Amino acid sequence: MDADEVKRRDRLGSMIAFARRTVPDLRRNAETVEPISPGSRLPALLNPLRWTRLPFLPHEGTRNRVMTRLLRNIALFVLLPTAVVGIYLFVFAADQYVVEARFAVRGEVEPMGNVQLGEFSSLIQKNNSQDSYIVQEYIQSQPMLESAQKELDVVRMFTRDEADFWTRYSGDKPIEQLLKYWRKHVQVHIDLVSGVLTLTVQAFTPDDALAISRHIVARAEALINAVSSRAQQDMLKHSQDDLAASEERMRKAHLALREFRNRWGIIDPAKSAEATMTSLVSLRKDKIKSENDLQVLRSSGLDEKSRSIQTIVASLTATNQQIKQLEDSLTSDGLAVGGRHVSDAILEYEGLMVERTIAEKLNDSATTMLDRARVAANRQHVYLAVFVPPTRPELSTVPMRGHALFVAFFAFLVLWGCSSLLIAGVKDHNM
């Protein structure tokens, strides 16, 4: 007997054993067909077979038990929690009043950057600024809450007797918990296209909601005014500092020039040197004329001790002394009167004049820049434009009881359905 025959025998034995095990079950689950009477054979053949028992389906009593259990679970896990939520919404839930205000930050503001939104990108760059987001963050910040608490006592507003046990704020909690509660009842949204800020405030009385919203708008407007004023001051401060530095430099240049004139005793060394040169030229002409006269007299054979020659010689000596003094005053080779030289005075004077000219130019430039900065600062004025002011509500819009009840029912139904499927899958896997 080869191996293939052995495998066929084993396979056949396995099939026979499986058939023996399943025959009783097939017999128990076999369909019972009503016999067909001889007189009504054709109608019976034409009519579909009537099954009195389908395999693998529970009996009628079992189906009733399954339906009863299903209804009980729906009532327990869906209808009962929904009823509890409905009782809270329609019996205990306190009415809340909503105040809405809309405003925008206007003025010459810098765009936040390129926003890839097609044809609206230029509109967004014009209207969306960091100031809008500053206002949004400030409204939901702790400083705003502390300001409202100081002026309005929002803790008292959020713990009124009109509030129910679920939405009422517990007054003994720290400031961080109060800030979370504040952010739930005070919300700000920004429209990315138009840059409009929408403020919504919820409170348990219309007057409280109106007071909180008005306080928020006033504080936001004060913040924007402070930011605008700070920007203008920062823009002007640098120009004012430059102008003050240039004025101080120009003042020092004038003081140095005055001190020079007092020390040297001259107003303009250049003009004084020019006058000295004119005198020197005149003296040299006189010297040449006297030398010519002296030469003529000597050539005529006149005695050296004669009065004419002695006069001309004395005149030449005086002229030479004057020329020597003037030349010494113009250069540093000799000493002028008082040990001061015109060349040194001219050099120092020119340095002082250059410094004064630079200081004056810088002062003129700083003055021009300050004027331009003032014009630019006036253009950078930013303000808060409130086009939908807060108004006192007449009707409570929160909570939306019907909508909330439907959402609760749907949520419980989905939760129960998912849980049932999960439990059934786990049971089927364990079987």
Tab-separated table of C-alpha atoms in Angstrom:
chain	number	residue	atom	x	y	z
A	1	MET	CA	0.000	0.000	0.000
A	2	ASP	CA	1.512	3.218	-1.125
A	3	ALA	CA	1.388	6.606	0.572
A	4	ASP	CA	-1.329	8.039	-1.708
A	5	GLU	CA	-3.736	5.271	-0.857
A	6	VAL	CA	-3.106	5.792	2.836
A	7	LYS	CA	-3.900	9.516	2.460
A	8	ARG	CA	-7.134	8.741	0.588
A	9	ARG	CA	-8.224	6.301	3.292
A	10	ASP	CA	-7.515	8.883	6.048
A	11	ARG	CA	-9.424	11.586	4.167
A	12	LEU	CA	-12.381	9.252	3.603
A	13	GLY	CA	-12.396	8.251	7.267
A	14	SER	CA	-12.438	11.890	8.335
A	15	MET	CA	-15.375	12.659	6.034
A	16	ILE	CA	-17.344	9.672	7.359
A	17	ALA	CA	-16.711	10.741	10.994
A	18	PHE	CA	-17.815	14.307	10.241
A	19	ALA	CA	-20.960	13.054	8.523
A	20	ARG	CA	-21.823	10.887	11.530
A	21	ARG	CA	-21.469	13.861	13.849
A	22	THR	CA	-23.618	16.196	11.711
A	23	VAL	CA	-26.450	13.812	10.780
A	24	PRO	CA	-28.280	14.233	14.124
A	25	ASP	CA	-28.121	17.990	13.813
A	26	LEU	CA	-29.405	17.886	10.261
A	27	ARG	CA	-32.251	15.694	11.367
A	28	ARG	CA	-33.155	18.012	14.207
A	29	ASN	CA	-33.057	21.085	11.947
A	30	ALA	CA	-34.738	19.493	8.948
A	31	GLU	CA	-37.634	21.416	7.415
A	32	THR	CA	-41.069	19.852	7.850
A	33	VAL	CA	-43.159	20.352	4.741
A	34	GLU	CA	-46.897	19.936	4.952
A	35	PRO	CA	-48.109	17.068	2.777
A	36	ILE	CA	-49.899	17.900	-0.400
A	37	SER	CA	-53.413	16.517	-0.665
A	38	PRO	CA	-54.383	14.812	-3.937
A	39	GLY	CA	-57.226	17.259	-4.593
A	40	SER	CA	-55.118	20.382	-4.348
A	41	ARG	CA	-51.807	19.193	-5.765
A	42	LEU	CA	-51.492	21.913	-8.418
A	43	PRO	CA	-52.270	24.913	-6.178
A	44	ALA	CA	-49.940	23.512	-3.563
A	45	LEU	CA	-47.198	23.205	-6.120
A	46	LEU	CA	-47.824	26.736	-7.372
A	47	ASN	CA	-47.827	28.252	-3.862
A	48	PRO	CA	-44.469	28.684	-2.127
A	49	LEU	CA	-43.567	26.199	0.496
A	50	ARG	CA	-44.576	27.218	3.984
A	51	TRP	CA	-41.703	26.684	6.390
A	52	THR	CA	-42.690	25.864	9.891
A	53	ARG	CA	-39.135	26.036	11.185
A	54	LEU	CA	-36.088	27.703	9.638
A	55	PRO	CA	-32.681	26.389	10.599
A	56	PHE	CA	-30.503	28.345	13.038
A	57	LEU	CA	-33.347	30.768	13.941
A	58	PRO	CA	-34.748	30.991	17.471
A	59	HIS	CA	-38.248	29.926	18.364
A	60	GLU	CA	-41.056	32.413	18.631
A	61	GLY	CA	-40.664	32.596	22.390
A	62	THR	CA	-36.984	33.260	22.047
A	63	ARG	CA	-37.648	36.087	19.581
A	64	ASN	CA	-40.065	37.679	22.027
A	65	ARG	CA	-37.448	37.531	24.759
A	66	VAL	CA	-34.849	39.127	22.485
A	67	MET	CA	-37.243	41.926	21.516
A	68	THR	CA	-38.158	42.523	25.148
A	69	ARG	CA	-34.517	42.715	26.157
A	70	LEU	CA	-33.784	45.090	23.259
A	71	LEU	CA	-36.582	47.450	24.251
A	72	ARG	CA	-35.514	47.286	27.887
A	73	ASN	CA	-31.933	48.217	26.974
A	74	ILE	CA	-33.105	51.111	24.781
A	75	ALA	CA	-35.327	52.392	27.540
A	76	LEU	CA	-32.591	52.011	30.148
A	77	PHE	CA	-29.582	53.333	28.241
A	78	VAL	CA	-31.190	55.781	25.772
A	79	LEU	CA	-34.638	56.959	26.826
A	80	LEU	CA	-33.925	57.231	30.553
A	81	PRO	CA	-30.769	59.414	30.185
A	82	THR	CA	-32.564	61.506	27.573
A	83	ALA	CA	-35.453	61.970	29.990
A	84	VAL	CA	-33.035	63.039	32.716
A	85	VAL	CA	-31.472	65.582	30.365
A	86	GLY	CA	-34.945	66.786	29.348
A	87	ILE	CA	-35.991	67.221	32.963
A	88	TYR	CA	-32.872	69.292	33.619
A	89	LEU	CA	-33.338	71.414	30.487
A	90	PHE	CA	-37.031	72.152	30.923
A	91	VAL	CA	-37.253	72.207	34.731
A	92	PHE	CA	-33.923	73.194	36.293
A	93	ALA	CA	-31.841	74.872	33.563
A	94	ALA	CA	-31.626	78.628	34.071
A	95	ASP	CA	-32.240	81.079	31.250
A	96	GLN	CA	-29.118	82.823	29.944
A	97	TYR	CA	-29.125	86.067	27.986
A	98	VAL	CA	-26.665	86.715	25.163
A	99	VAL	CA	-25.395	90.156	24.148
A	100	GLU	CA	-23.562	90.498	20.848
A	101	ALA	CA	-21.325	93.354	19.712
A	102	ARG	CA	-19.297	93.775	16.545
A	103	PHE	CA	-16.327	96.027	15.981
A	104	ALA	CA	-13.164	96.282	13.924
A	105	VAL	CA	-9.696	97.753	14.265
A	106	ARG	CA	-9.345	100.558	11.732
A	107	GLY	CA	-6.506	102.766	10.604
A	108	GLU	CA	-3.220	102.535	8.754
A	109	VAL	CA	-2.014	99.151	10.032
A	110	GLU	CA	0.665	96.796	8.844
A	111	PRO	CA	-0.573	93.578	7.181
A	112	MET	CA	0.167	90.303	8.917
A	113	GLY	CA	1.582	88.710	5.784
A	114	ASN	CA	0.591	86.895	2.640
A	115	VAL	CA	-2.467	84.709	3.020
A	116	GLN	CA	-3.094	82.331	0.133
A	117	LEU	CA	-6.838	82.731	-0.281
A	118	GLY	CA	-7.077	83.686	-3.926
A	119	GLU	CA	-8.928	86.869	-4.689
A	120	PHE	CA	-9.421	87.641	-0.982
A	121	SER	CA	-5.694	87.774	-0.185
A	122	SER	CA	-5.399	91.518	-0.803
A	123	LEU	CA	-8.506	92.151	1.285
A	124	ILE	CA	-7.114	90.084	4.127
A	125	GLN	CA	-3.761	91.855	3.999
A	126	LYS	CA	-5.585	95.182	4.293
A	127	ASN	CA	-7.944	94.334	7.149
A	128	ASN	CA	-6.232	91.613	9.149
A	129	SER	CA	-3.671	93.029	11.507
A	130	GLN	CA	-1.988	91.986	14.676
A	131	ASP	CA	-4.062	94.540	16.552
A	132	SER	CA	-7.218	92.453	15.972
A	133	TYR	CA	-5.592	89.398	17.490
A	134	ILE	CA	-4.233	91.521	20.331
A	135	VAL	CA	-7.798	92.597	21.144
A	136	GLN	CA	-9.039	89.001	20.986
A	137	GLU	CA	-6.361	87.711	23.334
A	138	TYR	CA	-6.799	90.659	25.699
A	139	ILE	CA	-10.549	90.106	26.060
A	140	GLN	CA	-9.962	86.502	27.157
A	141	SER	CA	-6.993	87.307	29.376
A	142	GLN	CA	-6.683	87.560	33.140
A	143	PRO	CA	-6.105	91.374	33.167
A	144	MET	CA	-9.488	91.874	31.494
A	145	LEU	CA	-11.102	89.542	34.033
A	146	GLU	CA	-9.473	91.383	36.933
A	147	SER	CA	-10.643	94.713	35.542
A	148	ALA	CA	-14.209	93.419	35.187
A	149	GLN	CA	-14.094	91.941	38.685
A	150	LYS	CA	-12.872	95.231	40.128
A	151	GLU	CA	-15.518	97.393	38.461
A	152	LEU	CA	-18.493	95.012	38.011
A	153	ASP	CA	-17.945	92.151	40.503
A	154	VAL	CA	-18.460	89.385	37.931
A	155	VAL	CA	-18.239	86.707	40.619
A	156	ARG	CA	-21.478	88.031	42.061
A	157	MET	CA	-23.007	88.039	38.566
A	158	PHE	CA	-21.999	84.423	37.920
A	159	THR	CA	-23.237	83.195	41.324
A	160	ARG	CA	-26.712	84.710	41.254
A	161	ASP	CA	-29.726	82.830	42.553
A	162	GLU	CA	-31.180	82.808	39.032
A	163	ALA	CA	-28.450	80.372	37.940
A	164	ASP	CA	-29.013	76.633	38.238
A	165	PHE	CA	-26.778	74.204	40.066
A	166	TRP	CA	-24.994	73.066	36.906
A	167	THR	CA	-24.126	76.434	35.318
A	168	ARG	CA	-23.594	78.468	38.516
A	169	TYR	CA	-19.995	79.393	39.328
A	170	SER	CA	-18.590	78.356	42.686
A	171	GLY	CA	-17.186	81.473	44.271
A	172	ASP	CA	-14.523	79.752	46.393
A	173	LYS	CA	-12.386	78.662	43.411
A	174	PRO	CA	-9.044	80.272	42.454
A	175	ILE	CA	-8.660	82.883	39.738
A	176	GLU	CA	-7.610	80.263	37.162
A	177	GLN	CA	-10.949	78.494	37.464
A	178	LEU	CA	-12.752	81.813	37.209
A	179	LEU	CA	-10.771	82.551	34.023
A	180	LYS	CA	-11.920	79.247	32.481
A	181	TYR	CA	-15.518	80.086	33.398
A	182	TRP	CA	-15.044	83.589	31.932
A	183	ARG	CA	-13.788	82.194	28.629
A	184	LYS	CA	-16.852	79.956	28.363
A	185	HIS	CA	-19.234	82.892	28.781
A	186	VAL	CA	-17.197	85.567	26.936
A	187	GLN	CA	-16.106	84.615	23.431
A	188	VAL	CA	-14.552	86.569	20.565
A	189	HIS	CA	-14.366	85.453	16.937
A	190	ILE	CA	-12.489	87.098	14.047
A	191	ASP	CA	-13.671	87.007	10.459
A	192	LEU	CA	-10.568	86.220	8.395
A	193	VAL	CA	-11.888	88.027	5.306
A	194	SER	CA	-13.317	91.233	6.748
A	195	GLY	CA	-11.329	91.400	9.993
A	196	VAL	CA	-14.528	92.021	12.003
A	197	LEU	CA	-14.501	90.912	15.652
A	198	THR	CA	-17.729	89.468	17.057
A	199	LEU	CA	-18.113	89.558	20.838
A	200	THR	CA	-20.722	87.361	22.582
A	201	VAL	CA	-21.385	87.566	26.321
A	202	GLN	CA	-23.643	85.183	28.277
A	203	ALA	CA	-25.084	86.030	31.690
A	204	PHE	CA	-28.053	85.101	33.820
A	205	THR	CA	-29.706	88.524	33.616
A	206	PRO	CA	-29.972	90.960	30.685
A	207	ASP	CA	-28.434	93.801	32.684
A	208	ASP	CA	-25.394	91.734	33.660
A	209	ALA	CA	-24.739	90.675	30.068
A	210	LEU	CA	-25.083	94.272	28.876
A	211	ALA	CA	-22.782	95.639	31.593
A	212	ILE	CA	-20.071	93.049	30.909
A	213	SER	CA	-20.171	93.626	27.146
A	214	ARG	CA	-19.988	97.417	27.529
A	215	HIS	CA	-17.060	97.126	29.908
A	216	ILE	CA	-15.222	94.810	27.498
A	217	VAL	CA	-15.751	97.172	24.556
A	218	ALA	CA	-14.545	100.155	26.610
A	219	ARG	CA	-11.421	98.328	27.796
A	220	ALA	CA	-10.655	97.088	24.280
A	221	GLU	CA	-10.967	100.633	22.944
A	222	ALA	CA	-8.621	101.914	25.659
A	223	LEU	CA	-6.125	99.182	24.789
A	224	ILE	CA	-6.159	100.094	21.086
A	225	ASN	CA	-5.730	103.781	21.927
A	226	ALA	CA	-2.764	102.929	24.166
A	227	VAL	CA	-1.195	100.757	21.474
A	228	SER	CA	-1.655	103.495	18.867
A	229	SER	CA	-0.242	106.164	21.188
A	230	ARG	CA	2.727	103.949	22.069
A	231	ALA	CA	3.441	103.327	18.383
A	232	GLN	CA	3.348	107.044	17.670
A	233	GLN	CA	5.609	107.819	20.622
A	234	ASP	CA	8.089	105.131	19.602
A	235	MET	CA	8.128	106.499	16.086
A	236	LEU	CA	8.790	110.050	17.290
A	237	LYS	CA	11.218	109.175	20.079
A	238	HIS	CA	14.082	108.195	17.786
A	239	SER	CA	13.717	111.349	15.696
A	240	GLN	CA	13.493	113.500	18.815
A	241	ASP	CA	16.623	111.891	20.234
A	242	ASP	CA	18.505	112.556	16.994
A	243	LEU	CA	17.332	116.162	16.987
A	244	ALA	CA	18.393	116.672	20.596
A	245	ALA	CA	21.841	115.188	19.868
A	246	SER	CA	22.304	117.425	16.819
A	247	GLU	CA	21.211	120.491	18.787
A	248	GLU	CA	23.662	119.663	21.554
A	249	ARG	CA	26.460	119.238	19.020
A	250	MET	CA	25.613	122.542	17.358
A	251	ARG	CA	25.516	124.283	20.745
A	252	LYS	CA	28.969	122.950	21.612
A	253	ALA	CA	30.292	124.087	18.218
A	254	HIS	CA	29.032	127.639	18.834
A	255	LEU	CA	30.480	127.664	22.341
A	256	ALA	CA	33.851	126.510	21.042
A	257	LEU	CA	33.814	129.201	18.377
A	258	ARG	CA	32.979	131.881	20.927
A	259	GLU	CA	35.711	130.694	23.241
A	260	PHE	CA	38.174	130.842	20.332
A	261	ARG	CA	37.244	134.419	19.498
A	262	ASN	CA	37.544	135.488	23.108
A	263	ARG	CA	40.916	133.787	23.443
A	264	TRP	CA	42.421	135.128	20.214
A	265	GLY	CA	40.692	138.473	20.256
A	266	ILE	CA	39.715	138.253	16.596
A	267	ILE	CA	36.415	137.537	14.917
A	268	ASP	CA	37.683	135.977	11.701
A	269	PRO	CA	41.369	134.999	11.460
A	270	ALA	CA	41.121	134.593	7.705
A	271	LYS	CA	39.969	138.151	7.228
A	272	SER	CA	42.590	139.355	9.706
A	273	ALA	CA	45.281	137.511	7.752
A	274	GLU	CA	43.963	139.039	4.567
A	275	ALA	CA	44.294	142.526	6.083
A	276	THR	CA	47.821	141.689	7.274
A	277	MET	CA	48.762	140.537	3.775
A	278	THR	CA	47.408	143.792	2.358
A	279	SER	CA	49.517	145.794	4.838
A	280	LEU	CA	52.525	143.629	4.062
A	281	VAL	CA	52.204	144.262	0.331
A	282	SER	CA	51.912	147.989	0.964
A	283	LEU	CA	55.012	147.978	3.170
A	284	ARG	CA	56.992	146.041	0.588
A	285	LYS	CA	56.040	148.635	-2.022
A	286	ASP	CA	57.213	151.393	0.317
A	287	LYS	CA	60.421	149.480	0.925
A	288	ILE	CA	61.109	149.157	-2.769
A	289	LYS	CA	60.451	152.856	-3.310
A	290	SER	CA	62.744	153.831	-0.426
A	291	GLU	CA	65.506	151.561	-1.720
A	292	ASN	CA	65.241	153.141	-5.150
A	293	ASP	CA	65.444	156.621	-3.653
A	294	LEU	CA	68.454	155.619	-1.563
A	295	GLN	CA	70.178	154.168	-4.594
A	296	VAL	CA	69.593	157.384	-6.567
A	297	LEU	CA	71.020	159.532	-3.782
A	298	ARG	CA	74.084	157.355	-3.386
A	299	SER	CA	74.711	157.302	-7.113
A	300	SER	CA	74.648	161.092	-7.134
A	301	GLY	CA	77.705	161.154	-4.825
A	302	LEU	CA	75.848	162.444	-1.802
A	303	ASP	CA	77.551	161.891	1.547
A	304	GLU	CA	76.250	158.985	3.642
A	305	LYS	CA	75.921	161.252	6.639
A	306	SER	CA	73.657	163.629	4.816
A	307	ARG	CA	70.214	164.230	6.218
A	308	SER	CA	68.409	162.815	3.135
A	309	ILE	CA	70.259	159.518	3.159
A	310	GLN	CA	69.908	159.181	6.947
A	311	THR	CA	66.132	159.752	6.645
A	312	ILE	CA	65.712	157.151	3.922
A	313	VAL	CA	67.847	154.647	5.835
A	314	ALA	CA	65.761	155.158	8.985
A	315	SER	CA	62.605	154.743	6.941
A	316	LEU	CA	63.891	151.499	5.427
A	317	THR	CA	64.811	150.167	8.840
A	318	ALA	CA	61.337	150.879	10.208
A	319	THR	CA	59.749	149.335	7.141
A	320	ASN	CA	61.835	146.208	7.465
A	321	GLN	CA	60.864	145.853	11.116
A	322	GLN	CA	57.178	146.155	10.269
A	323	ILE	CA	57.501	143.610	7.459
A	324	LYS	CA	59.340	141.259	9.824
A	325	GLN	CA	56.602	141.544	12.448
A	326	LEU	CA	53.840	140.964	9.926
A	327	GLU	CA	55.606	137.955	8.440
A	328	ASP	CA	56.225	136.526	11.895
A	329	SER	CA	52.544	136.947	12.748
A	330	LEU	CA	51.513	135.003	9.644
A	331	THR	CA	53.847	132.055	10.130
A	332	SER	CA	55.180	129.977	12.981
A	333	ASP	CA	58.799	130.578	12.088
A	334	GLY	CA	58.881	133.630	14.297
A	335	LEU	CA	56.958	134.883	17.252
A	336	ALA	CA	54.096	137.272	16.931
A	337	VAL	CA	52.839	139.595	19.591
A	338	GLY	CA	51.873	137.575	22.672
A	339	GLY	CA	53.378	134.401	21.238
A	340	ARG	CA	50.350	133.709	19.024
A	341	HIS	CA	50.456	133.037	15.292
A	342	VAL	CA	47.819	133.830	12.729
A	343	SER	CA	48.445	130.527	10.931
A	344	ASP	CA	47.594	128.588	14.107
A	345	ALA	CA	44.501	130.713	14.580
A	346	ILE	CA	43.404	130.103	10.980
A	347	LEU	CA	43.924	126.327	11.352
A	348	GLU	CA	41.919	126.147	14.577
A	349	TYR	CA	39.272	128.472	13.214
A	350	GLU	CA	38.773	126.381	10.098
A	351	GLY	CA	38.304	123.238	12.223
A	352	LEU	CA	35.726	125.005	14.349
A	353	MET	CA	33.921	126.282	11.273
A	354	VAL	CA	33.821	122.783	9.760
A	355	GLU	CA	32.408	121.396	13.008
A	356	ARG	CA	29.770	124.141	13.157
A	357	THR	CA	28.776	123.525	9.529
A	358	ILE	CA	28.407	119.784	10.134
A	359	ALA	CA	26.371	120.404	13.286
A	360	GLU	CA	24.060	122.795	11.447
A	361	LYS	CA	23.552	120.325	8.593
A	362	LEU	CA	22.817	117.515	11.027
A	363	ASN	CA	20.376	119.716	12.908
A	364	ASP	CA	18.556	120.632	9.705
A	365	SER	CA	18.382	116.969	8.698
A	366	ALA	CA	17.143	115.910	12.152
A	367	THR	CA	14.475	118.622	12.069
A	368	THR	CA	13.290	117.407	8.671
A	369	MET	CA	13.198	113.792	9.853
A	370	LEU	CA	11.210	114.786	12.923
A	371	ASP	CA	8.629	116.544	10.768
A	372	ARG	CA	8.351	113.499	8.560
A	373	ALA	CA	8.037	111.235	11.607
A	374	ARG	CA	5.201	113.377	12.924
A	375	VAL	CA	3.362	113.113	9.631
A	376	ALA	CA	3.903	109.348	9.560
A	377	ALA	CA	2.799	109.032	13.190
A	378	ASN	CA	-0.428	110.850	12.413
A	379	ARG	CA	-1.042	108.404	9.578
A	380	GLN	CA	-0.397	105.456	11.900
A	381	HIS	CA	-3.410	106.277	14.061
A	382	VAL	CA	-5.347	103.118	14.964
A	383	TYR	CA	-8.775	103.115	16.575
A	384	LEU	CA	-11.599	100.726	17.450
A	385	ALA	CA	-14.697	101.187	15.265
A	386	VAL	CA	-17.823	99.772	16.979
A	387	PHE	CA	-20.551	99.475	14.347
A	388	VAL	CA	-22.833	97.093	16.297
A	389	PRO	CA	-22.910	98.352	19.905
A	390	PRO	CA	-24.116	96.129	22.759
A	391	THR	CA	-27.873	96.228	23.340
A	392	ARG	CA	-30.020	94.876	26.161
A	393	PRO	CA	-31.571	91.480	25.225
A	394	GLU	CA	-35.261	90.861	25.809
A	395	LEU	CA	-35.421	87.102	25.182
A	396	SER	CA	-33.313	84.263	26.524
A	397	THR	CA	-31.605	82.272	23.747
A	398	VAL	CA	-29.509	79.915	25.887
A	399	PRO	CA	-29.947	77.052	26.472
A	400	MET	CA	-31.569	75.854	23.208
A	401	ARG	CA	-33.639	73.192	24.896
A	402	GLY	CA	-35.104	71.382	21.896
A	403	HIS	CA	-31.811	71.248	20.058
A	404	ALA	CA	-29.922	70.141	23.158
A	405	LEU	CA	-32.479	67.394	23.884
A	406	PHE	CA	-32.245	66.037	20.323
A	407	VAL	CA	-28.447	66.060	20.461
A	408	ALA	CA	-28.519	64.222	23.792
A	409	PHE	CA	-30.903	61.559	22.443
A	410	PHE	CA	-28.810	61.000	19.337
A	411	ALA	CA	-25.595	60.831	21.376
A	412	PHE	CA	-27.024	58.282	23.825
A	413	LEU	CA	-28.404	56.218	20.943
A	414	VAL	CA	-25.085	56.117	19.130
A	415	LEU	CA	-23.223	55.350	22.344
A	416	TRP	CA	-25.576	52.504	23.227
A	417	GLY	CA	-25.428	51.088	19.680
A	418	CYS	CA	-21.632	51.112	19.580
A	419	SER	CA	-21.396	49.556	23.039
A	420	SER	CA	-23.888	46.809	22.125
A	421	LEU	CA	-22.016	45.927	18.957
A	422	LEU	CA	-18.739	45.844	20.841
A	423	ILE	CA	-20.114	43.589	23.587
A	424	ALA	CA	-21.752	41.255	21.041
A	425	GLY	CA	-18.490	40.999	19.112
A	426	VAL	CA	-16.579	40.113	22.267
A	427	LYS	CA	-19.124	37.436	23.208
A	428	ASP	CA	-19.111	35.944	19.715
A	429	HIS	CA	-15.335	35.849	19.761
A	430	ASN	CA	-15.290	34.023	23.101
A	431	MET	CA	-17.781	31.411	21.882
